[in-house]
Coordinates of C-alpha atoms in Angstrom, one line a residue:
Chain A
X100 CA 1.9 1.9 1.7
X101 CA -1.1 -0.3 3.1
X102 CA -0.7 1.0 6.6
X103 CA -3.7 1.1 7.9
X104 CA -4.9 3.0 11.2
X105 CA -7.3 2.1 13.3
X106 CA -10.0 5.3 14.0
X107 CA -13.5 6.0 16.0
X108 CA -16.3 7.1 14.5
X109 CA -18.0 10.1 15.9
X110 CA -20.4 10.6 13.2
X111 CA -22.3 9.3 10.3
X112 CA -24.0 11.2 7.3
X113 CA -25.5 9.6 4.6
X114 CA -22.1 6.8 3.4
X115 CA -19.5 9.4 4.4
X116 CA -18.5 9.5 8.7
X117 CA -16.0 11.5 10.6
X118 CA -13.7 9.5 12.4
X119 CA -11.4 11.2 15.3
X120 CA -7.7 10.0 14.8
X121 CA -6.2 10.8 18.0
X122 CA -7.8 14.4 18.4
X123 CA -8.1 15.1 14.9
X124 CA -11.2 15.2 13.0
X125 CA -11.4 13.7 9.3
X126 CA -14.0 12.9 6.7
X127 CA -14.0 9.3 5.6
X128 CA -15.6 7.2 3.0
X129 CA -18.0 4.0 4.5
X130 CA -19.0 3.0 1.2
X131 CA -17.0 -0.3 2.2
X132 CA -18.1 -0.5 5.6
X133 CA -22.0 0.1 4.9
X134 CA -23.0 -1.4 8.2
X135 CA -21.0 1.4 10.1
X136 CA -21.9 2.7 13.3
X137 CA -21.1 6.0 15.6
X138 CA -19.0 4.3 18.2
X139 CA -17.0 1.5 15.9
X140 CA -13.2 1.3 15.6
X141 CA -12.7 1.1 11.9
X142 CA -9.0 0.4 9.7
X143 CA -9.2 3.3 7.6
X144 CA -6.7 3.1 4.5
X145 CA -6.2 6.9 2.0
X146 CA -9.7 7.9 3.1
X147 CA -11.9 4.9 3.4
X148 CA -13.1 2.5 6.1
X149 CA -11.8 -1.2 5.3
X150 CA -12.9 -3.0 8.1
X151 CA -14.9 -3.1 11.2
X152 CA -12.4 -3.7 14.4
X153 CA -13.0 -6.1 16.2
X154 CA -12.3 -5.4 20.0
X155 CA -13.8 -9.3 20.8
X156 CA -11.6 -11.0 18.7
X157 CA -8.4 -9.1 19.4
X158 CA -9.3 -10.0 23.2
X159 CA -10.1 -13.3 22.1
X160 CA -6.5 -13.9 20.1
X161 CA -4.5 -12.3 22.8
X162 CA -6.0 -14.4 25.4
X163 CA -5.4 -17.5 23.3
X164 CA -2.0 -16.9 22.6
X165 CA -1.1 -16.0 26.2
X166 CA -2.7 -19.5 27.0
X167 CA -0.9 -21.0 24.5
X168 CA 2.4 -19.9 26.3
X169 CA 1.6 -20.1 29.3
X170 CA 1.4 -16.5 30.0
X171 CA -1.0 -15.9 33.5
X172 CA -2.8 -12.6 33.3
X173 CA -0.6 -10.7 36.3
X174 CA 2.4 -10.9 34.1
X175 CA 2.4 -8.1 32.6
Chain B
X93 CA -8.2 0.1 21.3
X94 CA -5.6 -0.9 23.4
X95 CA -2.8 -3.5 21.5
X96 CA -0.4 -3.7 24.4
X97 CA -1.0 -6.6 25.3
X98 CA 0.5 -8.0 22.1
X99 CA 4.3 -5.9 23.0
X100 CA 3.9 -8.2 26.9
X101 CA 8.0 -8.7 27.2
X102 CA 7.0 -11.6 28.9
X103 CA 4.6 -13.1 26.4
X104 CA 7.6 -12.4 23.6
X105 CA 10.4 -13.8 25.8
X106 CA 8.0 -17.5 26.2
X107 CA 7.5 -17.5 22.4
X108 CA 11.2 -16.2 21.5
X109 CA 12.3 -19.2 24.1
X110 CA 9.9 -21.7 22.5
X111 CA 11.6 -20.7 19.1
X112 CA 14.7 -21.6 20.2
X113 CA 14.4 -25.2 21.2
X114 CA 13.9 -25.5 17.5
X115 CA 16.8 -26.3 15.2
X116 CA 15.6 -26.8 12.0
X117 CA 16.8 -24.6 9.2
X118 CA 13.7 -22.8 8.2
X119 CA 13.1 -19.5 5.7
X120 CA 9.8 -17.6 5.6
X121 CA 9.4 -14.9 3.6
X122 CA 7.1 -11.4 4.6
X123 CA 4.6 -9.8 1.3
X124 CA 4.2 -6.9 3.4
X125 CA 6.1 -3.3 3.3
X126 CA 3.8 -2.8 7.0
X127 CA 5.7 -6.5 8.0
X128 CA 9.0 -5.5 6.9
X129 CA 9.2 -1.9 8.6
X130 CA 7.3 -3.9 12.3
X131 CA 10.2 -6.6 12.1
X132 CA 12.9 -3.6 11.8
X133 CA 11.3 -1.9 14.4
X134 CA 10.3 -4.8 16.8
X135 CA 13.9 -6.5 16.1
X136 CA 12.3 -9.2 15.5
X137 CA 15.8 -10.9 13.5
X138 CA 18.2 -10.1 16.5
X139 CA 15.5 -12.1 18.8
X140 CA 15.4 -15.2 16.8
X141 CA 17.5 -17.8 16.3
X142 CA 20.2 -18.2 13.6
X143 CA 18.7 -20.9 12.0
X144 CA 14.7 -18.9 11.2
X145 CA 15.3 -16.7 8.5
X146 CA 12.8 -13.9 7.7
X147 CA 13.2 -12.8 4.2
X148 CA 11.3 -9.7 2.6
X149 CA 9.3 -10.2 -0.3
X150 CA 7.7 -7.6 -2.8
X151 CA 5.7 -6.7 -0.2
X152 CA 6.1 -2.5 -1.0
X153 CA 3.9 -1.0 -4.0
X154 CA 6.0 1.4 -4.5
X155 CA 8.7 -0.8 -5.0
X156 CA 7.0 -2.5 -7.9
X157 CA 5.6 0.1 -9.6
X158 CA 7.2 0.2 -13.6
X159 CA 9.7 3.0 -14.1
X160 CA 8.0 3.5 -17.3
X161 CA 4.6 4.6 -14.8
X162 CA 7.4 7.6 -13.2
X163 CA 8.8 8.3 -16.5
X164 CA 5.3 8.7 -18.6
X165 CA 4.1 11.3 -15.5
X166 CA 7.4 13.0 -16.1
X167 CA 6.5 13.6 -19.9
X168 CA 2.8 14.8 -19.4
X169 CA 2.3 18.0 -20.2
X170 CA -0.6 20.8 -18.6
X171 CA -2.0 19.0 -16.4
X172 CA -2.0 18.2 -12.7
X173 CA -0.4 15.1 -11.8
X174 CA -1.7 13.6 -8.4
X175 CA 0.2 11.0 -6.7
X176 CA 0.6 9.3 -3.2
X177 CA 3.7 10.8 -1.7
X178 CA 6.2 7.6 -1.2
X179 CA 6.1 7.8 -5.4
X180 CA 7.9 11.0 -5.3
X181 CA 11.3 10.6 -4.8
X182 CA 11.4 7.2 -6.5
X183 CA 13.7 7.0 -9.9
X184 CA 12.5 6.5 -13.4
X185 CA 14.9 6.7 -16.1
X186 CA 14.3 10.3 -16.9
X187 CA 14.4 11.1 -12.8
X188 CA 11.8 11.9 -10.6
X189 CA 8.9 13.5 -10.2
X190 CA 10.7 15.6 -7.1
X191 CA 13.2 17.2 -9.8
X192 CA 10.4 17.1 -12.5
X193 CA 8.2 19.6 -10.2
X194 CA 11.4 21.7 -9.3
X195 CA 12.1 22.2 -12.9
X196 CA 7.9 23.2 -12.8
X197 CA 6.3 20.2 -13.4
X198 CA 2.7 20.5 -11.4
X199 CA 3.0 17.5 -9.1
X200 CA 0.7 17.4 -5.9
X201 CA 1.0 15.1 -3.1
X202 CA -2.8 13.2 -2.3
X203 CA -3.7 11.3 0.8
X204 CA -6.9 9.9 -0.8
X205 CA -7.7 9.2 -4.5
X206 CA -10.9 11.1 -3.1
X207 CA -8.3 14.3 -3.3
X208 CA -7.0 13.6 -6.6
X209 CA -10.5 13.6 -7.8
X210 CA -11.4 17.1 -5.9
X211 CA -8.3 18.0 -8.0
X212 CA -9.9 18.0 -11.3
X213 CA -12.4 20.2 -10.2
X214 CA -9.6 22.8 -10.9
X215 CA -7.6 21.7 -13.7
X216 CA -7.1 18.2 -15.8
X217 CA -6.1 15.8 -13.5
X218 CA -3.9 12.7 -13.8
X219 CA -3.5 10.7 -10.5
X220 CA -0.8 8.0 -10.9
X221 CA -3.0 5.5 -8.6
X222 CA -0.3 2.4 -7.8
X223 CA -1.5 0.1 -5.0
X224 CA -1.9 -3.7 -3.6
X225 CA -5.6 -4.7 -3.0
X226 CA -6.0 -2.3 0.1
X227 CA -5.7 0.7 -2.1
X228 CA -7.5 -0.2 -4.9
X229 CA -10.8 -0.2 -4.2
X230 CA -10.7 3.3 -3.2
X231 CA -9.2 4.2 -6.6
X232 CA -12.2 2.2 -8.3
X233 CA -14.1 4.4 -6.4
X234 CA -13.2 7.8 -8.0
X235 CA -13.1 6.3 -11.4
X236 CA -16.9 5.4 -10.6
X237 CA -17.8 8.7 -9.2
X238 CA -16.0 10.5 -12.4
X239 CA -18.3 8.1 -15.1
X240 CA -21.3 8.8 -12.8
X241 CA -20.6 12.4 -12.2
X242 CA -19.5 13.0 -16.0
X243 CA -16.4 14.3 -14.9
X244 CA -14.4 14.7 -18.0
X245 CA -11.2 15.7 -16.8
X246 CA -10.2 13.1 -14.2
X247 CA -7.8 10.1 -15.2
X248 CA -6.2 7.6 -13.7
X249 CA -2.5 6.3 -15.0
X250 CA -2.6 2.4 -13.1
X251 CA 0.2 0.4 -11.9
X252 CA -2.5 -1.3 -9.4
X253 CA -0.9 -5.2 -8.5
X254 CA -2.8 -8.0 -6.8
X255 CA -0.8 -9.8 -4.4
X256 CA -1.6 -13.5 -4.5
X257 CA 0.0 -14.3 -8.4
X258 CA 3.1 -12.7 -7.3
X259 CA 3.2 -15.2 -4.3
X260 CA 2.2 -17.8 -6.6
X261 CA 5.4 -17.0 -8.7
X262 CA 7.3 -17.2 -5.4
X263 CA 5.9 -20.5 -4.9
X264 CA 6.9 -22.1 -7.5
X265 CA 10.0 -20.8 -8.1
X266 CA 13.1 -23.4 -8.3
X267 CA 16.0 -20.7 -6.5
X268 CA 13.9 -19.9 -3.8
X269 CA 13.3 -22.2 -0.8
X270 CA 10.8 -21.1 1.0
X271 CA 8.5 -22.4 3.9
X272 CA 6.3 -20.8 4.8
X273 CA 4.9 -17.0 3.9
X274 CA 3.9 -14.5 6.4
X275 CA 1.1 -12.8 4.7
X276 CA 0.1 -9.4 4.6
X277 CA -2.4 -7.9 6.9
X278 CA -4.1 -5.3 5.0
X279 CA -4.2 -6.7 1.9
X280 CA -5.7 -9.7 3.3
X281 CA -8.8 -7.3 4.8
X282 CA -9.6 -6.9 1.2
X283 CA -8.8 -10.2 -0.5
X284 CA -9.8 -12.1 2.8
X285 CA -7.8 -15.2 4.5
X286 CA -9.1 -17.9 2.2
X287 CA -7.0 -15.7 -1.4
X288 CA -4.0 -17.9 -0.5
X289 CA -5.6 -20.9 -0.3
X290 CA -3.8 -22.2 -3.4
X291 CA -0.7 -22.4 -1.7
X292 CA -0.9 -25.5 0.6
X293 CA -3.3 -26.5 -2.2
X294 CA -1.6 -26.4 -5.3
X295 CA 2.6 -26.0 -4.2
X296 CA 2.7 -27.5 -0.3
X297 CA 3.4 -24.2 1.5
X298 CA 1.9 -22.8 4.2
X299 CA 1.0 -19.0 5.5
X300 CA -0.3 -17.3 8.4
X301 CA -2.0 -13.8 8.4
X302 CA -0.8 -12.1 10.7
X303 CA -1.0 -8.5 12.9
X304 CA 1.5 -5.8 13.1
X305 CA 2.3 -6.3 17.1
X306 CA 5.9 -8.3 17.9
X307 CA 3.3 -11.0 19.3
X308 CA 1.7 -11.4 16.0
X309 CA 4.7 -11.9 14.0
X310 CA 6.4 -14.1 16.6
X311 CA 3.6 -16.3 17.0
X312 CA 3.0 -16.5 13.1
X313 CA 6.9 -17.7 13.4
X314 CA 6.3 -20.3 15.7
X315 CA 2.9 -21.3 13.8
X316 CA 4.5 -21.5 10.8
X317 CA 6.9 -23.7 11.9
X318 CA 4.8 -26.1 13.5
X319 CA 3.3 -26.4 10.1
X320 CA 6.8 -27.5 8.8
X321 CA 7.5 -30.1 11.6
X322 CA 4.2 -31.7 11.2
X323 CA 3.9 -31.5 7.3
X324 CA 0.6 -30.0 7.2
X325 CA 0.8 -26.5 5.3
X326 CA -2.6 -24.5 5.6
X327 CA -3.2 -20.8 5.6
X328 CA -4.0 -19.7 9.1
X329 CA -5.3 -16.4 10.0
X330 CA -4.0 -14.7 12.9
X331 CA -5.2 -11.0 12.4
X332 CA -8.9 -12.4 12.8
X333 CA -9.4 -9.2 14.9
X334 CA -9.7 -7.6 11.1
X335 CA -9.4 -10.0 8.7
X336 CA -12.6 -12.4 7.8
X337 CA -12.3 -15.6 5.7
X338 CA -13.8 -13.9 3.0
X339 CA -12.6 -10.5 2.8
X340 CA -15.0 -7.2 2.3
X341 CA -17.3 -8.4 -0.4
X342 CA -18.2 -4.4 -1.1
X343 CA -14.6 -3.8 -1.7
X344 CA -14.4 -6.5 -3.8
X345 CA -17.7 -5.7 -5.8
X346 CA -15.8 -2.5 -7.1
X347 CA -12.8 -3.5 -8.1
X348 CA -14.9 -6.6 -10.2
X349 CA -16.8 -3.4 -11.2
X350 CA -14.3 -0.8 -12.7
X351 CA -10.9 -2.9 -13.2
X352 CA -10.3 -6.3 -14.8
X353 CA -7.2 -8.6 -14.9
X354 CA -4.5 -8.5 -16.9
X355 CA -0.6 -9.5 -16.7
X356 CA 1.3 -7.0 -14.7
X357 CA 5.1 -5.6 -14.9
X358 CA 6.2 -6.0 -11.6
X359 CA 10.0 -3.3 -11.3
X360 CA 12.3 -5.3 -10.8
X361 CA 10.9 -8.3 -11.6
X362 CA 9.5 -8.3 -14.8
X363 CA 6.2 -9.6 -16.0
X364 CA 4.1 -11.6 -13.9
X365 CA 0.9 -13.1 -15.5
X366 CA -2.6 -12.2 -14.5
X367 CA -1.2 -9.7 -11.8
X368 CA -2.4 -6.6 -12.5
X369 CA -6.2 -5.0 -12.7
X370 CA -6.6 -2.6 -15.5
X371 CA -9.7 -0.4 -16.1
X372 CA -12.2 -1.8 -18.3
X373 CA -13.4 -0.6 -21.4
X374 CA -16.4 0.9 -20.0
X375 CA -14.5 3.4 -17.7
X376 CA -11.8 3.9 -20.5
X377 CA -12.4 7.3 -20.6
X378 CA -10.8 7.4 -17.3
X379 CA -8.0 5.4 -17.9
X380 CA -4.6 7.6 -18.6
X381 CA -2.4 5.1 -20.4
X382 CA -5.6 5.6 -23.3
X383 CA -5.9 9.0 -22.6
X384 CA -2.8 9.9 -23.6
X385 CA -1.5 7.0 -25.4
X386 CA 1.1 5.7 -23.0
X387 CA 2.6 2.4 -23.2
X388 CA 4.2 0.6 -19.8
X389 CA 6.9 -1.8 -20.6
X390 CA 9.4 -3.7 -18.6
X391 CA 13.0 -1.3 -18.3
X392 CA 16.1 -3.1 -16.5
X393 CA 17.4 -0.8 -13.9
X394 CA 20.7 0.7 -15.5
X395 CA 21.4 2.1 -12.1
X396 CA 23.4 -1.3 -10.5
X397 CA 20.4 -1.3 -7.9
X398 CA 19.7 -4.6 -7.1
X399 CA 15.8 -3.9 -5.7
X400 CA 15.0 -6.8 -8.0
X401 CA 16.8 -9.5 -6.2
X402 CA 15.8 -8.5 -3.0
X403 CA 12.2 -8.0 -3.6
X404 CA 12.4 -11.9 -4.7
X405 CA 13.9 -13.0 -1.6
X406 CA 17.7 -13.5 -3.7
X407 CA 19.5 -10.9 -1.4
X408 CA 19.3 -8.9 1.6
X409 CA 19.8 -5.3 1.0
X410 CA 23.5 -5.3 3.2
X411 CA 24.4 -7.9 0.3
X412 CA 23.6 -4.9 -2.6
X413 CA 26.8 -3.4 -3.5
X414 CA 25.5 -0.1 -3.4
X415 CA 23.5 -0.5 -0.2
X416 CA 24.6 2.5 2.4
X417 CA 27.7 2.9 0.4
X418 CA 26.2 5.3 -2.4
X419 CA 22.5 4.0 -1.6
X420 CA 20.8 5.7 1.4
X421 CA 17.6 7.2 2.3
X422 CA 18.5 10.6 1.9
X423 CA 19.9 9.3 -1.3
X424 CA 17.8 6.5 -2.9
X425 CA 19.1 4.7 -5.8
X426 CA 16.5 2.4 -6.1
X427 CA 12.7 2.0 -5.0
X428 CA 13.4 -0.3 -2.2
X429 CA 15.3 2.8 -0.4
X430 CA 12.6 5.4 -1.7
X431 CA 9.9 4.2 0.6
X432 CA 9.9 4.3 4.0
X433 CA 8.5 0.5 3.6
X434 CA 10.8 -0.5 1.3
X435 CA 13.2 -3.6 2.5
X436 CA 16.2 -1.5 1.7
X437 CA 15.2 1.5 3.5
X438 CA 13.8 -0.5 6.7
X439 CA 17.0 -2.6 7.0
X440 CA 19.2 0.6 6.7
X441 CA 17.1 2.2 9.9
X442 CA 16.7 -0.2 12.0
X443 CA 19.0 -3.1 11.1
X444 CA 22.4 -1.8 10.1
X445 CA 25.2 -3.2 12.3
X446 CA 27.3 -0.1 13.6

């Protein structure tokens, strides 16, 4: 029940945005997420934004764990 | 974004083969319905070694949610019951709220407490708001926007459990031998990493939080069990791509705001101390159990369903007597079937040996 799913924001009014979930449109609360912008990946949970995504850390984690086990970039 | 990266079969082959070389008998239990349904699905159990168990904790709200909360919605009368849809089809004593509405009861599915509010624009509203600390605040927040919109008719009927005194039960319980916990993503958006710092603190046990992706979990596996070799539990966060230290202070500000602590009933597990946030007396207005003079206690489960043992780690659901026998998702005996998150239900489809 605490899935969470990651969504764009397309639009900001006031502390409510619309996020596009892969094509559809939806009205969110960012009363959570004040420092929201148009643009961000947020985790939105039964209407609200949770959390900023970060796309620099998960880049940053992957990278360290492929180092970590010896994983070179062209094996994928 | 893009999380493929995390599902590389190569990546998962070097950790699954560093896992291996291990041989040290290890248990590490998942607080996460999200966890328990991405290890099904990843077959994450098939890929490790015989000697790491994952065990699933009470890691599904639904799960844990009193019967007492189904069967006081069943006995409301005139007025609109709103309720996140895994709580449908879950069994109190007098049913559930599926057969309650066929027989006319006015039950309506929400996706956001935001809905249930909208609801009682229409008619006296009761949402049934159950949740771990990544629902809650969003509940909060329609209980605030009823007090500061003077919305009479709106009420909320709580069964809203925080997760770090159940893991501190878990902890220091004497039948379960634990190592290390794999803590739960979302939740820990809200609460933040450092919530579980009481564990290596106060009972010697580690915990990673960790992602949803097979890399994640695997790596949390193999983290957690370096923690072991070398003696040095800590709490670790993995999911940093989400989850700060310190959690979302504005999420927290409104739950502080709205709800205070109080000892929880947890199904299946009775009562756990200072586990559960209950509306204060300011909003009480808004709180349903006043409203209408409802009491949550603690039932045993006459049913034979043994949710309660394998929400504490005692049994996996094959070892339920009634698990795919006479217990299936089309026909849930117990909570841990109901919801798609459930242990029960996520061992049945992806982990069932044909």
């Amino acid at each position: 029940m605490c899935l969470a799913i990651p969504s764009k924001i397309v639009s900001i009014n006031g502390k409510k945005g619309i996020v596009d979930m892969g094509g559809i449109k939806k009205e969110v609360g960012l009363d959570f997420i004040p420092e929201a912008k148009i643009g961000n990946w947020i985790l939105l949970h039964t209407g609200f934004g949770l959390e900023i995504i970060s796309e620099k850390d998960a880049l940053e984690t992957i990278e360290a764990i492929n180092e970590a086990y010896h994983v070179m970039p062209d094996e994928y | 974004m893009n999380t493929k990266e995390f599902q590389n079969p190569k990546l998962i082959k070097k950790i699954v083969d560093r896992l291996k070389r291990n041989k040290r008998q290890i248990s590490l239990m998942e607080v996460c319905g999200s966890h328990t349904m991405a290890i099904g699905k990843w077959g994450i159990r098939d890929l490790l070694p015989d000697n790491i168990k994952l065990i699933s904790g009470p890691g599904c709200p639904v799960c844990v949610t009193p019967m007492s909360i189904i069967d006081a919605s069943i006995d409301l009368k005139d007025v609109t019951i709103a309720i996140f849809g895994d709580l449908m089809r879950v069994p109190g004593e007098k049913g559930t709220l599926e057969l309650a509405r066929a027989k006319g009861l006015d039950v309506r599915i929400v996706y956001s407490p935001i809905d249930a509010l909208k609801l009682a624009q229409e008619k006296e509203t009761v949402f049934v708001g159950i949740g771990f600390e990544t629902t809650i605040p969003g509940i909060a927040y329609t209980i605030r926007e009823a007090y500061e919109k003077n919305i009479k008719n709106y009420s909320v009927l709580t069964s809203l459990k925080i997760v770090p005194p159940a893991l501190e039960l878990l902890a220091s319980a004497d039948d379960i031998n634990l190592n290390g916990f794999i803590l739960p993503g979302h939740v820990s958006v809200v609460t933040g990493a450092n919530a579980y710092n009481f564990l290596p603190e106060k009972y010697n046990i580690g915990g990673i939080v960790t992602g949803f992706e097979p890399a994640d979990i695997l790596v949390s596996v193999d983290r957690l069990l370096q923690q072991v070799e070398k003696n040095e539990p800590k709490i670790e966060n993995e999911y940093s791509r989400i989850v700060t230290p310190d959690g979302n202070k504005h999420a927290q500000k409104i739950m502080k705001e709205i709800l205070e602590i109080d000892d929880g009933i947890w199904r299946g597990i009775g009562k756990i101390p200072k586990s559960e946030l209950k509306i204060r007396k300011k909003y009480s207005d808004y709180d349903a159990a006043k409203k209408y003079n409802i009491n949550i206690e603690y039932k045993e489960d006459k049913s034979g369903c043994q949710c309660g043992d394998v929400l504490k780690g005692n049994i996996i659901p094959p070892q339920c007597h009634l698990f795919e026998k006479v217990c299936t998702p089309s026909n849930p005996i117990g909570p841990c079937m109901v919801s798609s998150e459930g242990s029960c239900a996520a061992y049945y489809k992806y982990e069932r040996k044909q």
